[in-house]
Coordinates of C-alpha atoms and ligand atoms in Angstrom, one line a residue:
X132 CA 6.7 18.2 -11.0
X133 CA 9.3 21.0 -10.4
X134 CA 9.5 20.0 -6.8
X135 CA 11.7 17.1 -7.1
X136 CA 15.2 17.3 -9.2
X137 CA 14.9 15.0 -12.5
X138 CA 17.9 12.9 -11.3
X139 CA 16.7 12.7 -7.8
X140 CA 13.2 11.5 -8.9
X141 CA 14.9 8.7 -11.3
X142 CA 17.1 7.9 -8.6
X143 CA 13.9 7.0 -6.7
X144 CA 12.2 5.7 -9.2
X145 CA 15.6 3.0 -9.9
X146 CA 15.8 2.3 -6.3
X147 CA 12.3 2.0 -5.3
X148 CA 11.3 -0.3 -8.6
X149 CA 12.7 -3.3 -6.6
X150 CA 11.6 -2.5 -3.3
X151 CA 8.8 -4.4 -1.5
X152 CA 6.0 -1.9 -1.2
X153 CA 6.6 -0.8 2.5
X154 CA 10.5 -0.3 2.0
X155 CA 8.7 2.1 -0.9
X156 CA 6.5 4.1 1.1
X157 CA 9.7 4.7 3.8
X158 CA 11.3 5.9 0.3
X159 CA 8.7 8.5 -0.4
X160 CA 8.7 9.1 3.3
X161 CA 12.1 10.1 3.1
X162 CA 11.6 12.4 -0.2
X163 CA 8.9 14.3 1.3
X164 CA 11.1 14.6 4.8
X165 CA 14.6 15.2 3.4
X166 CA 15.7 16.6 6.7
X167 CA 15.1 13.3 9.1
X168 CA 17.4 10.2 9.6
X169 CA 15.5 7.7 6.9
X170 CA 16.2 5.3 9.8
X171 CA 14.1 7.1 12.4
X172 CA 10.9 7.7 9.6
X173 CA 10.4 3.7 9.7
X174 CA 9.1 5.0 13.3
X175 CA 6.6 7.3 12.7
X176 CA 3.0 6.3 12.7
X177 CA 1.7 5.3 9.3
X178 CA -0.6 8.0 9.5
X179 CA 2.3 10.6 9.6
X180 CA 3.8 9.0 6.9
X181 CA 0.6 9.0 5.2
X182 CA -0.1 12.5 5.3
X183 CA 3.7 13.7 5.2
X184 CA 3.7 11.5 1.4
X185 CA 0.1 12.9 0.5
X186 CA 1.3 16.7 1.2
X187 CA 4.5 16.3 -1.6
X188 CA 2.2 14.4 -4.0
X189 CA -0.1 17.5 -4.0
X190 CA 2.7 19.6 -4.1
X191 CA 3.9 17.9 -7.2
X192 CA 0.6 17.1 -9.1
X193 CA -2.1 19.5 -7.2
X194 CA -4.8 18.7 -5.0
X195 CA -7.4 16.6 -7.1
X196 CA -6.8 12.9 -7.3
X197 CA -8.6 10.8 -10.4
X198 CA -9.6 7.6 -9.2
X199 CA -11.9 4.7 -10.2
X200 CA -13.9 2.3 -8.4
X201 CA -15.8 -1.0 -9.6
X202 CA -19.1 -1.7 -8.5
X203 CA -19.0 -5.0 -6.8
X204 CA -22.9 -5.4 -7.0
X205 CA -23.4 -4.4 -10.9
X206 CA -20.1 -3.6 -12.4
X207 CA -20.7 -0.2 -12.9
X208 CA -17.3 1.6 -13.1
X209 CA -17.4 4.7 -11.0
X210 CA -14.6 7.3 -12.1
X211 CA -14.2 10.4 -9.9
X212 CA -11.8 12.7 -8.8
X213 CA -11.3 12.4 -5.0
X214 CA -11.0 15.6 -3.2
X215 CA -8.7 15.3 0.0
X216 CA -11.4 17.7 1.5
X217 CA -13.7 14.5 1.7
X218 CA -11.0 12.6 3.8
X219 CA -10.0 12.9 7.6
X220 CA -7.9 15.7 8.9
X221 CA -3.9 14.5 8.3
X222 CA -2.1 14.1 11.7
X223 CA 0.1 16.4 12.6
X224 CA 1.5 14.7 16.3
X225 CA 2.1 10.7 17.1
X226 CA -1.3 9.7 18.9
X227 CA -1.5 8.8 22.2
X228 CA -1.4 5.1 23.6
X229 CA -4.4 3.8 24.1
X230 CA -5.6 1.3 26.3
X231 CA -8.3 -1.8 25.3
X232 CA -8.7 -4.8 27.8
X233 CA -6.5 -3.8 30.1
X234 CA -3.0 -3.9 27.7
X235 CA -1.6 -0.4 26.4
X236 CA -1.1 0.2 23.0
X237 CA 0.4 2.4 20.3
X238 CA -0.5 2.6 16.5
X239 CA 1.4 0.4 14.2
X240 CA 5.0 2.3 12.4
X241 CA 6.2 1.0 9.0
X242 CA 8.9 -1.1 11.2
X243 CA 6.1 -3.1 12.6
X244 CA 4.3 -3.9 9.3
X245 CA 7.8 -5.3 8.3
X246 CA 8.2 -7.1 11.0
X247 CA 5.3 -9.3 10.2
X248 CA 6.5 -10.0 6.7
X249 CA 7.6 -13.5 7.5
X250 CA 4.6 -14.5 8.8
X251 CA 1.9 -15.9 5.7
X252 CA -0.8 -16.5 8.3
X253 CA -3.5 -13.6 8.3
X254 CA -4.3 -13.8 12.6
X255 CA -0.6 -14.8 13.4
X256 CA 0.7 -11.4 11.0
X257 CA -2.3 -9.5 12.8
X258 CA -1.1 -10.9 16.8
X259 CA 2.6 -10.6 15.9
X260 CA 1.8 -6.5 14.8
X261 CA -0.2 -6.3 18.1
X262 CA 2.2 -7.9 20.3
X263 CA 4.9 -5.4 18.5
X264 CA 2.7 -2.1 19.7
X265 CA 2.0 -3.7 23.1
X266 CA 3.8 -1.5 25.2
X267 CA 5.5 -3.5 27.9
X268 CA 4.9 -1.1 30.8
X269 CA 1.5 -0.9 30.1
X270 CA 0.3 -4.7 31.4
X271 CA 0.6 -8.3 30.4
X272 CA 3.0 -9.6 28.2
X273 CA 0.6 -10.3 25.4
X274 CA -0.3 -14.1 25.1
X275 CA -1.0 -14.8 21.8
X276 CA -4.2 -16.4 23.1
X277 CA -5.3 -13.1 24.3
X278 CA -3.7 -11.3 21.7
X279 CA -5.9 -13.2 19.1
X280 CA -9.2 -12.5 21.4
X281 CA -8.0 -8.9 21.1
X282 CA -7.2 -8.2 16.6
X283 CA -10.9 -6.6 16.0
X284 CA -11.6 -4.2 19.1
X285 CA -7.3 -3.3 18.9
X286 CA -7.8 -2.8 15.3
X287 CA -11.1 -1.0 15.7
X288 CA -9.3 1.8 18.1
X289 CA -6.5 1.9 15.6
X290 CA -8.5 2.5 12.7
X291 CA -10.3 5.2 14.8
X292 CA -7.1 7.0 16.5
X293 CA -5.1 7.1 12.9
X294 CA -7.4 6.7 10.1
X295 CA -4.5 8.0 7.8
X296 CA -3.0 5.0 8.6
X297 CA -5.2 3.0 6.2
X298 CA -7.5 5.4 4.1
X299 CA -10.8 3.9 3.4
X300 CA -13.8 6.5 1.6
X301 CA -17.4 4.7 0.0
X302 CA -18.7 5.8 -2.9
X303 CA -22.6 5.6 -3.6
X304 CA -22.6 3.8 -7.3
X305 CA -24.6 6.1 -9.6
X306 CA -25.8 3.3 -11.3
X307 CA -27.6 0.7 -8.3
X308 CA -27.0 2.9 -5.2
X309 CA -24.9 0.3 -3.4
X310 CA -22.4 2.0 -1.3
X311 CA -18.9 0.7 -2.4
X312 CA -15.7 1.5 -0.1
X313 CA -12.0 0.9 -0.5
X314 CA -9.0 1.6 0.3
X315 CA -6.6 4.5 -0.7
X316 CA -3.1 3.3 -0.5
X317 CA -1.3 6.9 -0.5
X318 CA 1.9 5.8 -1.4
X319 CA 1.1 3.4 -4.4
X320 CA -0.8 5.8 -5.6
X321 CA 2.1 9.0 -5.2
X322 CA 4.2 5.8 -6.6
X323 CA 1.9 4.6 -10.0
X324 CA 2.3 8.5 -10.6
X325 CA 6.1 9.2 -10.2
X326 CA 6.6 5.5 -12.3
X327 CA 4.7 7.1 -15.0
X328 CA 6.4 10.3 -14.9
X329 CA 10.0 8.6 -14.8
X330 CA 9.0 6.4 -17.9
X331 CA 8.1 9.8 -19.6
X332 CA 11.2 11.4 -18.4
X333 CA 13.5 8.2 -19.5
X334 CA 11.8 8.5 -23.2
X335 CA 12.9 12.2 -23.7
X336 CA 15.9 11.5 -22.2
X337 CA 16.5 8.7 -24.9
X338 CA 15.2 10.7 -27.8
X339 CA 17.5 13.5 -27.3
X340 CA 20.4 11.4 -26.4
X341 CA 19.5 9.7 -30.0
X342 CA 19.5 12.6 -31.5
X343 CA 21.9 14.9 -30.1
X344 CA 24.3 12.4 -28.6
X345 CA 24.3 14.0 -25.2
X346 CA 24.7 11.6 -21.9
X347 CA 22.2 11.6 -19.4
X348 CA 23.4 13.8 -16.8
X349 CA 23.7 16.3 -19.1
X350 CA 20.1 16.1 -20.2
X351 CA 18.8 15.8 -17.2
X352 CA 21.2 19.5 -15.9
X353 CA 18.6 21.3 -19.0
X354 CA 15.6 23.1 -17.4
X355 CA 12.4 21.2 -18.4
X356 CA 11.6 24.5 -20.5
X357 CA 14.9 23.9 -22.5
X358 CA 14.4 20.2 -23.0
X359 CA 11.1 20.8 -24.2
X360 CA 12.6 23.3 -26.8
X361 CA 15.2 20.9 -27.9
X362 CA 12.5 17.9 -28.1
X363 CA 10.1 20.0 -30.1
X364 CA 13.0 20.1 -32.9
X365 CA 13.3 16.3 -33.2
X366 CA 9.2 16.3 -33.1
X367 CA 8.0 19.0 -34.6
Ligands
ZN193 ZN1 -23.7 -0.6 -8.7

């Protein structure tokens, strides 16, 4: 977890803890791409964002990634580690529009999921996201009408244009063969992880603070090797 400064990571951690979960991912978006206007990542493909937030979560806690899965069919639980080898190759360019009855379109950005925030209806959220990557030089001005005719197939070419945009992988179950998929949500995962770590980080932070009376910043300025030295002394 060297890669990210203590006091950056519980800066994060503070900010991102009240965040809705898209406003989260652009968070982690921004920690793994330090060097772009945070206003400009809310841009980029999912899939980029994806892949930019699944390379500095392997950089922090290596490649494999435990997981579990619940058999719907028998309840088996299925625990494995997933290797990113099994999963599509990350994007490295914005894809290409793409064209699908006529209408042009590009693949949804983290801007365009929040856009449809407001809206608690399923097919108007999924016709407001289209209409939002409907490029307007590219044919009609979307009727929601058509629009609605047009969620699978649009969807369908998303899906296969940026798959890193919503991970899926299925898992034979060892136990009745069924094949069981679902999704792998990059950044809640990178985020369930970094929560962890920050709660671990906040409890040595407090038991040295206890016991040596130092203030935070100053705890957090010691090397991990250095706190660890100190915190073996008040555990031994
Ligand atoms: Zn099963």
């Amino acid at each position: 977890m060297s890669i990210i400064d203590p006091a950056r990571l519980l800066a994060v951690w503070e900010t991102g803890a009240r965040r809705h979960p898209i406003d989260r991912a652009l968070l982690l978006f921004a920690l793994a791409r330090p060097e772009a206007p945070p206003d400009a990542l809310a841009d980029e493909p999912l899939g980029m964002r994806n892949a930019a937030i699944m390379r500095l979560r392997q950089q922090c806690f290596g490649d494999a990634l435990p997981a579990w899965l619940d058999c719907p069919e028998c309840g088996e639980r299925m625990e494995f580690e997933l290797d990113p080898a099994m999963l599509p190759p990350a994007p490295t360019t914005r894809p290409a529009p793409f064209d699908v009855a006529g209408l042009r379109f590009r693949v949804p950005s983290s801007r365009d999921l929040l856009g449809t925030l407001h809206t608690s209806d399923p097919e108007q959220a999924a016709i407001a996201l289209l209409r939002a990557c409907l490029d307007p030089d590219g044919g009609a001005e979307g009727e929601a009408t058509e629009l609605a005719a047009l969620i699978d197939p649009v969807g369908d070419a998303m899906d296969a244009i940026d798959p890193w945009a919503d991970l899926s992988l299925t898992m034979p179950c060892p136990a009745c063969g069924t094949g069981v998929t679902a999704s792998l949500d990059v950044a809640a995962y990178f985020w369930d992880e970094l929560d962890r770590h920050a709660g671990r980080l906040l409890d040595d932070i407090h038991r040295l603070a206890s016991a040596y009376g130092w203030s935070e910043a100053a705890i957090l300025d010691l090397s991990h090797t250095r706190r660890a030295a100190y915190l073996a002394r008040i555990n031994p």
